[in-house]
Amino acid sequence: VKSSEEVVENDTEKETENGVSGQKNQSVEMKTDSGGKTFQLEAVEPCWQLNDLILPDDTIEAIQQAANTILVYPIVERWLGNVDKVGHRVAVNFYGPPGTGKTSSADALAALLSLKVMKVNYADMESRFVGQTPKNVRLAFRQAQEAKALLFFDEADSILG
C-alpha cells in the first residue's frame, strides 16, 4: 500500500498549560493518507524549570550535565573542529513508573536550553502501513529541528522496552 505524508504548519498564539498567554507556538499537523493516522505536533514553551522539580540529586545533576553537554558542544567544535563524526546528537532517556516526573523533566531540560518543547506520543506515530512509522519518526525529528525545539517522545517505552 502506498502512502504519502502531508504537513500543515500553523503559528498560533494561545494560553499554555502554565497559564502564560500570547506566546507564539509552532503547530505542525502530520497527516498520512490511505487511512493513516493524523497527529498534531506543537512546539510550546516549557511548563517547568529545573528548580520547580522535586527529584533525587543525581537525577538533577544528570539533567544539568545533559544540558551542559549540549550547550558547550559549539565551543568545543570551534576549538577542536568536528569532533563528532556522526553529527551532534544527545539522547536522554527518562524512565520510571507513571507520575515520577519524566515529562516535567523534559520540560526542565528544554528550559535550561532555552528551547521550546515538542511532545509526541509514540503510539500516535505508529502506522499499520509498512515503512510509514519510520517516516513519521523522521518527520517528527525534522519538524523539531525546524522549530528549534526539544523533541520528547512520551510513552517511548513502547519502542525502547
Short mmCIF file of C-alpha atoms in Angstrom, two decimals, residues 54-137:
data_model
loop_
_atom_site.label_atom_id
_atom_site.label_comp_id
_atom_site.label_asym_id
_atom_site.label_seq_id
_atom_site.Cartn_x
_atom_site.Cartn_y
_atom_site.Cartn_z
CA ILE A 54 11.44 17.56 43.37
CA LEU A 55 13.84 14.90 42.14
CA PRO A 56 16.80 12.95 43.53
CA ASP A 57 20.07 14.92 43.43
CA ASP A 58 21.66 12.50 40.95
CA THR A 59 18.74 12.98 38.53
CA ILE A 60 19.01 16.78 38.73
CA GLU A 61 22.77 16.52 38.14
CA ALA A 62 22.20 14.25 35.12
CA ILE A 63 19.73 16.73 33.59
CA GLN A 64 22.19 19.60 34.18
CA GLN A 65 25.02 17.54 32.68
CA ALA A 66 22.95 16.76 29.57
CA ALA A 67 22.17 20.47 29.15
CA ASN A 68 25.81 21.43 29.65
CA THR A 69 26.96 18.86 27.09
CA ILE A 70 24.58 20.33 24.52
CA LEU A 71 25.45 23.93 25.37
CA VAL A 72 29.25 23.57 25.25
CA TYR A 73 29.41 21.49 22.07
CA PRO A 74 29.61 24.52 19.73
CA ILE A 75 32.56 25.88 21.74
CA VAL A 76 34.41 22.55 21.67
CA GLU A 77 33.72 22.21 17.94
CA ARG A 78 35.05 25.73 17.30
CA TRP A 79 38.28 24.96 19.21
CA LEU A 80 38.89 21.40 18.04
CA GLY A 81 36.97 21.15 14.79
CA ASN A 82 34.37 18.49 14.10
CA VAL A 83 34.98 16.03 16.92
CA ASP A 84 31.70 14.19 16.46
CA LYS A 85 31.88 12.36 13.13
CA VAL A 86 28.25 11.16 13.21
CA GLY A 87 26.68 14.53 13.99
CA HIS A 88 25.95 16.33 17.24
CA ARG A 89 23.23 14.38 18.98
CA VAL A 90 22.35 13.88 22.61
CA ALA A 91 19.61 11.45 23.63
CA VAL A 92 18.22 11.46 27.15
CA ASN A 93 16.04 8.57 28.29
CA PHE A 94 13.77 9.42 31.22
CA TYR A 95 12.32 6.22 32.66
CA GLY A 96 10.22 5.18 35.59
CA PRO A 97 6.65 4.48 36.60
CA PRO A 98 3.86 6.95 35.79
CA GLY A 99 3.92 10.15 37.83
CA THR A 100 7.66 10.23 38.52
CA GLY A 101 8.38 13.44 36.56
CA LYS A 102 9.54 12.26 33.15
CA THR A 103 7.52 14.84 31.19
CA SER A 104 8.30 17.68 33.62
CA SER A 105 11.99 16.75 33.46
CA ALA A 106 11.90 17.06 29.67
CA ASP A 107 10.29 20.50 30.08
CA ALA A 108 13.01 21.50 32.56
CA LEU A 109 15.74 20.35 30.17
CA ALA A 110 14.17 22.38 27.36
CA ALA A 111 14.02 25.41 29.67
CA LEU A 112 17.73 25.01 30.54
CA LEU A 113 18.47 25.02 26.82
CA SER A 114 16.15 27.98 26.12
CA LEU A 115 14.18 25.81 23.71
CA LYS A 116 10.54 25.10 23.21
CA VAL A 117 9.46 21.50 23.69
CA MET A 118 7.63 19.34 21.16
CA LYS A 119 5.86 16.42 22.81
CA VAL A 120 4.69 13.47 20.77
CA ASN A 121 3.13 10.24 21.91
CA TYR A 122 4.95 7.48 20.04
CA ALA A 123 1.78 5.40 19.78
CA ASP A 124 0.22 8.18 17.71
CA MET A 125 3.04 7.89 15.20
CA GLU A 126 2.72 4.16 14.66
CA SER A 127 1.18 3.13 11.38
CA ARG A 128 -0.19 -0.11 10.07
CA PHE A 129 1.45 0.61 6.73
CA VAL A 130 4.90 -0.84 6.11
CA GLY A 131 7.55 1.87 6.32
CA GLN A 132 5.21 4.66 7.44
CA THR A 133 6.21 4.63 11.14
CA PRO A 134 9.91 5.37 10.41
CA LYS A 135 8.81 8.14 8.03
CA ASN A 136 6.66 9.64 10.79
CA VAL A 137 9.59 9.50 13.23
#
